[in-house]
Coordinates of C-alpha atoms in Angstrom, one line a residue:
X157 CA 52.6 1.4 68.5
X158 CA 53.0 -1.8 66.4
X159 CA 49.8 -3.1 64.9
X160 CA 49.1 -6.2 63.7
X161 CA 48.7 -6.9 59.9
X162 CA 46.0 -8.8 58.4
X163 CA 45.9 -9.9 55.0
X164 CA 41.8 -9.9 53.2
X165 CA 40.2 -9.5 57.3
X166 CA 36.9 -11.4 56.3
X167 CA 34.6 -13.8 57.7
X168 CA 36.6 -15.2 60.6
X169 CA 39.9 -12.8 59.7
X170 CA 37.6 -10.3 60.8
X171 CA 37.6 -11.7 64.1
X172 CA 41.8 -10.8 64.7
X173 CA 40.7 -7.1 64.5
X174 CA 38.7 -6.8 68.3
X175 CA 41.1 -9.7 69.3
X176 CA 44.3 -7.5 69.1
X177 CA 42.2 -4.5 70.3
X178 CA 41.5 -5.8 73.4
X179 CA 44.9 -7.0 73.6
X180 CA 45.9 -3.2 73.1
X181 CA 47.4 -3.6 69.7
X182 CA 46.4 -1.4 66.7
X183 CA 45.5 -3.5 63.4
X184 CA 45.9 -2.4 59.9
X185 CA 44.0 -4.4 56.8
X186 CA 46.2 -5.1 54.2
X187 CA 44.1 -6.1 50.9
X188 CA 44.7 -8.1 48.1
X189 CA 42.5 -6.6 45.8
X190 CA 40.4 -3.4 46.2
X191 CA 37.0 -4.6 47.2
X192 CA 36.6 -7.8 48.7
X193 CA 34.9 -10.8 46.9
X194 CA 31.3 -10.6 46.9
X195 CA 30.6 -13.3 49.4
X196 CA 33.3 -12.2 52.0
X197 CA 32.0 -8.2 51.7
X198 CA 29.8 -8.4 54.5
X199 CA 32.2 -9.2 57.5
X200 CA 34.6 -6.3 56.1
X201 CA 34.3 -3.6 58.7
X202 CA 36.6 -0.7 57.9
X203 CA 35.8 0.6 61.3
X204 CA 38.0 -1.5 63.2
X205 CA 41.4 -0.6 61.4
X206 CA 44.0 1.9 61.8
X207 CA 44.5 1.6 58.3
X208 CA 43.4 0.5 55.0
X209 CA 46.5 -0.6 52.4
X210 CA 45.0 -2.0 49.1
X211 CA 48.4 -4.0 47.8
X212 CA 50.5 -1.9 45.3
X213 CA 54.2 -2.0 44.5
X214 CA 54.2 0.5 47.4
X215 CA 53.3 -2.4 49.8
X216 CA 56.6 -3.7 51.0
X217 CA 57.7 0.0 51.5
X218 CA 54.8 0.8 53.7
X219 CA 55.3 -2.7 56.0
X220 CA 58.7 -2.3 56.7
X221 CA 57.6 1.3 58.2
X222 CA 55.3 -0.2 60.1
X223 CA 57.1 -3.1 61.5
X224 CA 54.1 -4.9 62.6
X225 CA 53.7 -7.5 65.0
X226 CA 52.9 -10.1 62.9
X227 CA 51.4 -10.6 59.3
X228 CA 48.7 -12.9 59.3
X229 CA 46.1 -13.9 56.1
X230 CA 42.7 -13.4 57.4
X231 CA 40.7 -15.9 54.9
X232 CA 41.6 -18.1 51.9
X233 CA 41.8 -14.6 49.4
X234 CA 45.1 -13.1 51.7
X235 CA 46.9 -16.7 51.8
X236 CA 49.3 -16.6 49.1
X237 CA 49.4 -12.8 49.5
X238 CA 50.3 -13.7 52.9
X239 CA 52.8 -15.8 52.2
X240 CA 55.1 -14.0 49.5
X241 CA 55.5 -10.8 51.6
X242 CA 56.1 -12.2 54.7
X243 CA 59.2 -14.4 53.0
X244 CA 60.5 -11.3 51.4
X245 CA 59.5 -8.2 54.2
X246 CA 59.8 -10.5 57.3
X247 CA 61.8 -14.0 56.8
X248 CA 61.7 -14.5 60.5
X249 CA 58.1 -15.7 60.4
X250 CA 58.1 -17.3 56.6
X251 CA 56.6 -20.3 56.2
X252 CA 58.4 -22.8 53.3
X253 CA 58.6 -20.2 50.6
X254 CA 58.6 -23.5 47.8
X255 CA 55.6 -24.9 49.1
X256 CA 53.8 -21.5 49.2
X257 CA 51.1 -23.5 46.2
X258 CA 50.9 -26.5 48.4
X259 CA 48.9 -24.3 51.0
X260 CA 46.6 -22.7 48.8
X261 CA 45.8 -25.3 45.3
X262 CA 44.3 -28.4 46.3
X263 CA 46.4 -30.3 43.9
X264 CA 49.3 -28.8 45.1
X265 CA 48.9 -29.8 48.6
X266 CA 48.1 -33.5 47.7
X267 CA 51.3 -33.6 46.1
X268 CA 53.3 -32.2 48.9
X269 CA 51.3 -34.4 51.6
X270 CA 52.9 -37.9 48.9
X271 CA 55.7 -36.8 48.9
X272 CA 56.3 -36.4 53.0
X273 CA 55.3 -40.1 52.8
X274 CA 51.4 -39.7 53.9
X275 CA 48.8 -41.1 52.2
X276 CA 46.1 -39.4 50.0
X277 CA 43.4 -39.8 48.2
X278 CA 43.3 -40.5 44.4
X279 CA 43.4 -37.8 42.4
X280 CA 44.6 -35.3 39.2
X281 CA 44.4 -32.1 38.6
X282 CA 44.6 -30.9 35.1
X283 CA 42.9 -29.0 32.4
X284 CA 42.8 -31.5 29.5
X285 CA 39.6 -34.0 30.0
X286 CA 41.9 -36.8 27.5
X287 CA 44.2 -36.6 31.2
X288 CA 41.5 -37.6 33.5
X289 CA 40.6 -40.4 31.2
X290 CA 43.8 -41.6 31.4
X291 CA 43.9 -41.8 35.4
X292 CA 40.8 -43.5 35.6
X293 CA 42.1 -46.4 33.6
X294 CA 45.1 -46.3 35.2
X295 CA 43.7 -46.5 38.7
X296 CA 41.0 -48.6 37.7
X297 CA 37.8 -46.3 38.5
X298 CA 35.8 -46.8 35.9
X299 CA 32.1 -46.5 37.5
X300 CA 33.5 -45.9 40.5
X301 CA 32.2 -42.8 42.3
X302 CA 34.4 -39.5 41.8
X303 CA 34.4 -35.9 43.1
X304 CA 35.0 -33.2 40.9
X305 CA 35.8 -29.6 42.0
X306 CA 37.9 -26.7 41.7
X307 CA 41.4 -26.2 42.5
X308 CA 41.4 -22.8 44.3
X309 CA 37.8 -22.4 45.6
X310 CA 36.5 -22.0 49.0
X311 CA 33.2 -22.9 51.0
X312 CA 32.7 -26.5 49.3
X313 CA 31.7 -24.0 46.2
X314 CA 31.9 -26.5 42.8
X315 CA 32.3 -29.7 44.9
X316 CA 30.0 -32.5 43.1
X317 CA 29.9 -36.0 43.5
X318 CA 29.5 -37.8 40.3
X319 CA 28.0 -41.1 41.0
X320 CA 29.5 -44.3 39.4
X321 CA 31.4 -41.8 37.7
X322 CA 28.8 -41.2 34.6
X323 CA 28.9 -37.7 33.0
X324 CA 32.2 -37.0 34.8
X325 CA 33.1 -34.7 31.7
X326 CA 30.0 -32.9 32.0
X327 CA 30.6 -31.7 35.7
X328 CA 34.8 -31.5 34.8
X329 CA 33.6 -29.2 31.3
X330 CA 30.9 -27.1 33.9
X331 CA 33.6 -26.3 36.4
X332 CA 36.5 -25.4 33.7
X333 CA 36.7 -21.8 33.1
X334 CA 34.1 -20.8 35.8
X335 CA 34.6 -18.2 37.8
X336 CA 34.1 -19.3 41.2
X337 CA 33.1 -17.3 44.7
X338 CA 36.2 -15.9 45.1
X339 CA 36.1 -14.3 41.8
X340 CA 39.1 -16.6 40.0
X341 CA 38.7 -18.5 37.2
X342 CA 39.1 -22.2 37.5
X343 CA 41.9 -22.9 34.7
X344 CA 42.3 -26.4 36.3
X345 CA 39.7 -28.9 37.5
X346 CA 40.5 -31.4 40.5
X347 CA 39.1 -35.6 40.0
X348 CA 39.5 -37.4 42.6
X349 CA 38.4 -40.9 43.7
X350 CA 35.7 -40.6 46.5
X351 CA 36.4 -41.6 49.6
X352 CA 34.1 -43.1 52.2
X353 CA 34.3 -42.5 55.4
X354 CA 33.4 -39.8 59.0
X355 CA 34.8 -36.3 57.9
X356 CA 36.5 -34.1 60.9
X357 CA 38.3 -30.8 61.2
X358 CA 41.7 -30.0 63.0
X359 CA 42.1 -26.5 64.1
X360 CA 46.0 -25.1 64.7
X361 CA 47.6 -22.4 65.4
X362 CA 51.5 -22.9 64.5
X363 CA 54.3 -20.8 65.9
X364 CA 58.0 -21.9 65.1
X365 CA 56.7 -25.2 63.3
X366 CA 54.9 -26.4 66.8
X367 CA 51.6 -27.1 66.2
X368 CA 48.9 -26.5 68.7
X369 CA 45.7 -27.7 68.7
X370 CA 42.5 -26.0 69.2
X371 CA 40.1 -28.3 68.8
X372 CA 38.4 -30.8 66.6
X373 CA 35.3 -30.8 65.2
X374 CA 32.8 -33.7 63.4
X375 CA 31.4 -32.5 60.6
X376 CA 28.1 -33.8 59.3
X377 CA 27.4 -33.7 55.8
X378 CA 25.1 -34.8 53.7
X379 CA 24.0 -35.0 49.7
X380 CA 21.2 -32.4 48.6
X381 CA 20.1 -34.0 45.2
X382 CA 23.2 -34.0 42.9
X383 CA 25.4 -31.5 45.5
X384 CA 27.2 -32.9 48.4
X385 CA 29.3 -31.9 51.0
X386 CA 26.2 -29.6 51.7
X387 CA 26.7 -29.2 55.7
X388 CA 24.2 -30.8 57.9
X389 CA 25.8 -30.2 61.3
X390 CA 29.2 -29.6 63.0
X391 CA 30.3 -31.2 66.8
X392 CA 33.1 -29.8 68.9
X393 CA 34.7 -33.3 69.7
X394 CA 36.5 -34.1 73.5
X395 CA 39.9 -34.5 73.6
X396 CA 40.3 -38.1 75.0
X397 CA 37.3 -38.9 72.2
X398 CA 39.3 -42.0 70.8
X399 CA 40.1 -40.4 66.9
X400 CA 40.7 -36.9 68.7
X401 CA 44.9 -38.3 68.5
X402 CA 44.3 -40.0 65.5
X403 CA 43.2 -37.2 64.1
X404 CA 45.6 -34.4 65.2
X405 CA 49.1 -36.7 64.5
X406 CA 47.6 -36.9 60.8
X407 CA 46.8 -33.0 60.6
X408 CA 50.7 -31.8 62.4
X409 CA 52.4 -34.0 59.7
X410 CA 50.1 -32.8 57.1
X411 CA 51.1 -28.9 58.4
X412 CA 55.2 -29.7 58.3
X413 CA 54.4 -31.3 54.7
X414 CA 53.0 -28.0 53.2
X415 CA 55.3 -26.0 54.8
X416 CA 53.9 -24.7 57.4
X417 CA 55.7 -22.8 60.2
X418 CA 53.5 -19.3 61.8
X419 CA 50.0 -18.7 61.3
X420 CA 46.3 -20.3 62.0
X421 CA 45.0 -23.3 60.1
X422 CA 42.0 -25.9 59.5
X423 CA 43.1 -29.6 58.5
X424 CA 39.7 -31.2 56.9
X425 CA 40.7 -35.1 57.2
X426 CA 38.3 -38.0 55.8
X427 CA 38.6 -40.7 58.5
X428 CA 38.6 -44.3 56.5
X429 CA 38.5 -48.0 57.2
X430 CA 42.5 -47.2 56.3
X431 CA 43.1 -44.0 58.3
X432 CA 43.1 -40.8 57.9
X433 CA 43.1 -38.8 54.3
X434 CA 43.0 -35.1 53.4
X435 CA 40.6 -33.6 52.1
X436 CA 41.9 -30.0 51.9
X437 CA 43.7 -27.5 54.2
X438 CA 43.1 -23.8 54.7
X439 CA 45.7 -21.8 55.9
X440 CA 44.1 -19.4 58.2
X441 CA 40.8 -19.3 60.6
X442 CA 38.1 -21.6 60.3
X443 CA 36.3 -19.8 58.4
X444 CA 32.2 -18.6 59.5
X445 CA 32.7 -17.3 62.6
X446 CA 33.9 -20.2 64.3
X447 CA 36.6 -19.1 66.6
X448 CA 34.0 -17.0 68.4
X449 CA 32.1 -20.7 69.1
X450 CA 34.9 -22.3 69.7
X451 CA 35.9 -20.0 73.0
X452 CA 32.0 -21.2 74.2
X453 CA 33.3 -24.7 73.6
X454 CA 36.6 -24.8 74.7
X455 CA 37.8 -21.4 76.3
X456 CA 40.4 -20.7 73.5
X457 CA 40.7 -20.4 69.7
X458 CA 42.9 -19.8 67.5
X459 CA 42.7 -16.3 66.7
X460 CA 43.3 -15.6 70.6
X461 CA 46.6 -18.4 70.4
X462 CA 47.5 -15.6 67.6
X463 CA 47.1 -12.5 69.5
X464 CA 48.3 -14.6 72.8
X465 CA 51.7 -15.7 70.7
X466 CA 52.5 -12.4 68.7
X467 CA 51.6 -10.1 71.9
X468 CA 53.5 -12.3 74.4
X469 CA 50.6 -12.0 76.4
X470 CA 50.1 -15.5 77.5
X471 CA 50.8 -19.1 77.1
X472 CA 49.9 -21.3 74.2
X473 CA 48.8 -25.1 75.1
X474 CA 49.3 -27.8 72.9
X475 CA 45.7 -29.2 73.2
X476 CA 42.7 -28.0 74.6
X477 CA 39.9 -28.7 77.1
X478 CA 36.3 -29.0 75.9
X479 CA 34.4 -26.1 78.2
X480 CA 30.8 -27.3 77.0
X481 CA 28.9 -29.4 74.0
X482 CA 28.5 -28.0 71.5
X483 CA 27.1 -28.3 67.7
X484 CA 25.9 -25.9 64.8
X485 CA 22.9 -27.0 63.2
X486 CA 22.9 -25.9 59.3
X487 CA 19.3 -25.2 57.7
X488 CA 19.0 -26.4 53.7
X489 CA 16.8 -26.0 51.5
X490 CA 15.8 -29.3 49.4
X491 CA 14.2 -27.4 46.4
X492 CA 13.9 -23.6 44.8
X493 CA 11.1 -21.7 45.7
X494 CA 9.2 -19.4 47.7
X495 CA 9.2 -19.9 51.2
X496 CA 6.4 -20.3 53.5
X497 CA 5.5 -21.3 57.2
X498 CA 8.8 -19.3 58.7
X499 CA 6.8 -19.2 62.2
X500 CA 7.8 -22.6 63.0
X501 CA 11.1 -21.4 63.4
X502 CA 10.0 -19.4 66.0
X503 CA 10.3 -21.8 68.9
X504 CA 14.5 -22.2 67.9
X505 CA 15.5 -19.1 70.6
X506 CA 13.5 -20.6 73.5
X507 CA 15.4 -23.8 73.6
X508 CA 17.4 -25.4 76.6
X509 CA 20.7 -25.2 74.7
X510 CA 20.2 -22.7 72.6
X511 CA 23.6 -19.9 72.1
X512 CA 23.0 -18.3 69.0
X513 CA 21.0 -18.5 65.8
X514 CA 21.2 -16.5 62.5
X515 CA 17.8 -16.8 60.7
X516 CA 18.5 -15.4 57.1
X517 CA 15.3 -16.6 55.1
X518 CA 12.0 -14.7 55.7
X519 CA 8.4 -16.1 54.5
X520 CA 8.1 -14.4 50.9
X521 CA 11.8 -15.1 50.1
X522 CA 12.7 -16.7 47.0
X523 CA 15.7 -19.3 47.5
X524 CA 17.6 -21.9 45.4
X525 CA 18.5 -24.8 46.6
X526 CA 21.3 -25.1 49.0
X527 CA 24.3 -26.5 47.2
X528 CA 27.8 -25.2 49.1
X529 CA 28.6 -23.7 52.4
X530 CA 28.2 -20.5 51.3
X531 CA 24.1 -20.9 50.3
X532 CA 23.8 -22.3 53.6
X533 CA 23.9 -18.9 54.9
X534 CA 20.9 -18.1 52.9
X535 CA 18.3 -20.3 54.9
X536 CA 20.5 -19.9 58.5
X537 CA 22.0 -22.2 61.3
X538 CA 21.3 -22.5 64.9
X539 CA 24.2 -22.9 67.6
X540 CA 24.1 -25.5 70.8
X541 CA 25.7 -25.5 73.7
X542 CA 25.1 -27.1 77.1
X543 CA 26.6 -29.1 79.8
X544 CA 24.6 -32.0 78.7
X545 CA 25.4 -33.3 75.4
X546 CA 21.8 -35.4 76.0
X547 CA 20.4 -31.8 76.2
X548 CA 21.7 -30.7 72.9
X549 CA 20.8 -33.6 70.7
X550 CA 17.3 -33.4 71.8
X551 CA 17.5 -29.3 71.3
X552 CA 19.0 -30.3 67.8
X553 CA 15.9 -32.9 66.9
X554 CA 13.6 -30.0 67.9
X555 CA 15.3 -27.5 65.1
X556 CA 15.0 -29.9 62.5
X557 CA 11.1 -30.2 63.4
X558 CA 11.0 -26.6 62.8
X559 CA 12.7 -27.2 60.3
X560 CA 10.4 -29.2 58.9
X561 CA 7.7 -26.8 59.3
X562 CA 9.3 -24.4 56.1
X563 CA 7.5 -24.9 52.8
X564 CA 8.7 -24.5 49.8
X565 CA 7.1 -23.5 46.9
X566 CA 8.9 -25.2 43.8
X567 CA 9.2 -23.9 41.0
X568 CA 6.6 -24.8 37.8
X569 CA 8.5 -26.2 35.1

């Protein structure tokens, strides 16, 4: 039988795996390097594939005797991996071969999103500090604030706000040459004015250039000390919510400007006092599991418009229904420490609302303070859901009491 092909199956790529199974459909793990990055290594289960391929000069070979289904990137490692063998092994489902950078670098994608004619925010991406100086007199954002992160990172891993822009060149000097999450080394650093404004999330699935939506998501975010874009909270939004259009016009035109024509995506959009403006897009699931949330939500996601498409088993909608509220509460942790009072989180699985909760920190634990996505998953979050949105806002008051219950042991300096 065909399988399916995905490229680096972690975090939410794992989730295609038990989607196609159910669908009857074999899946085989194609990787682009032979362990996966440290932070992704726990959602790999070799278990659930037919077969392992670690990328070779045998690869092309070995896919064209396979003639999968489909060839999909699992998480932000598999994209460009993705991208170049399905333009040379299987042209019928390439996306724009050219703008293959402009869905995976962050300055790459501004540049693509110009030049369709959208707006962006103000940036450069460069490695030579005498550049950025330049833009900022050019542009006028001297002490202005300005966000400073890396190129090809994931997880808001890097992302700092520099405040009135003082010691810019510090953060952009810190960042240069680091080797971020995903193991690469930043050999570019992204500036970029900081814009103000309600941050969202558009989730596609594309299939011929049409994209569908699967739904859109608030984000709450909020500065931890010197790190934001630290995740506070995330709220599955109704479709006739007034910036629900807005929003998803602004994301489809951001998709056609990076090229994109098969495959699952996130559009992260800034809503301003002037519309709309990207922040980044990823091209595969939204990453941390939220497709599985997303069917509580809304009855679809977009790894099941995947299997649904490349199976012919079913339709694909344009928009979606929202099923139930719904919103993930993030835990943080404010300082580094030891952590005590965990048994105030105890009263999280007896809420009214309550659908799931991942508890990671245990009294004893020693934790650092929560500065990206990624060290969010060191404290925890709790999942919501309930026919009464009333009902989940209380339920998510009552988590951050409990929340308020962890202490912290800082440090002695």
């Amino acid at each position: 039988m065909r399988p399916a092909v995905i490229v680096d199956p972690y975090t939410s790529g794992a989730l295609f795996a038990p989607a196609f199974h159910e669908a009857g459909v074999p899946v085989v793990a194609l990787l682009s390097s032979p362990a996966p990055p440290e932070v992704y290594a726990a959602s790999f289960r070799q278990e659930d594939y037919a077969e392992i391929i670690v990328h070779s000069g045998h690869t092309q070979r070995r896919l064209r005797e396979l003639d999968p289904v489909c060839l999909l990137p699992g998480c932000e490692s598999g994209v460009e991996l993705a991208d170049a063998l399905t333009a040379e092994v299987f042209p019928e489902w390439a996306n724009v071969p050219e703008l293959t950078p402009a869905r995976r670098h962050k300055g790459a994608m501004a540049e693509a999103v110009a030049l369709a004619g959208l707006p962006i925010i103000p940036q450069v991406c460069t490695a030579d500090p005498d550049e950025v100086t330049a833009w900022i007199a050019k542009y006028g954002l001297a002490g202005k604030d300005l966000v400073v992160k890396p190129p090809k990172s994931a997880g808001t891993d890097g992302v700092s706000r520099v405040a009135g822009g003082h010691g810019w060149r510090e953060v952009f000097d810190a960042r240069l040459g680091r080797r971020n999450r995903l193991g690469l080394v930043n050999d570019q650093v992204l500036v970029q004015q900081h814009a103000v404004g309600t941050e969202y999330v558009v989730d596609l699935f594309s299939h011929g250039g049409d994209h569908t939506v699967a739904d859109v998501c608030r984000y709450g975010k909020v500065d931890n000390g010197p790190h934001m874009a630290v995740y506070e909270s995330l709220e599955w939004l109704a479709p006739d919510d007034p910036v629900v259009p807005v929003l998803t016009e602004h994301a489809k035109h951001v998709l056609d400007a990076v090229g994109l024509r098969y495959g699952t995506a996130h559009v992260e959009l800034i809503l301003t006092d002037h519309g709309p403006r990207l922040v980044e897009v990823g091209i595969r699931p939204h990453g941390g599991g939220h497709p599985r949330f997303c069917r509580v939500a809304t009855g679809d996601s977009q790894v099941d418009r995947a299997v649904r498409h490349f199976t012919g088993r079913g339709e694909v909608p344009e928009g979606y229904a929202l099923r139930k509220h719904m919103r993930v509460v993030f835990l943080m942790s404010r300082t580094a420490g030891v952590v005590r009072g965990t048994d105030s989180l105890a009263v999280i699985p007896e809420l009214a609302s309550h659908h799931e909760s991942v508890i990671t920190v245990r009294a004893g634990d020693r934790i650092e303070v929560t500065d990206d996505l990624f060290a969010t998953f060191d404290v925890g979050f709790v999942v919501l859901a309930h026919d009464d949105r009333q009902q989940v806002l209380a339920d998510e008051a009552a988590v951050r009491k409990a929340e308020a219950g962890l202490e912290v042991v800082a440090d002695r300096g």
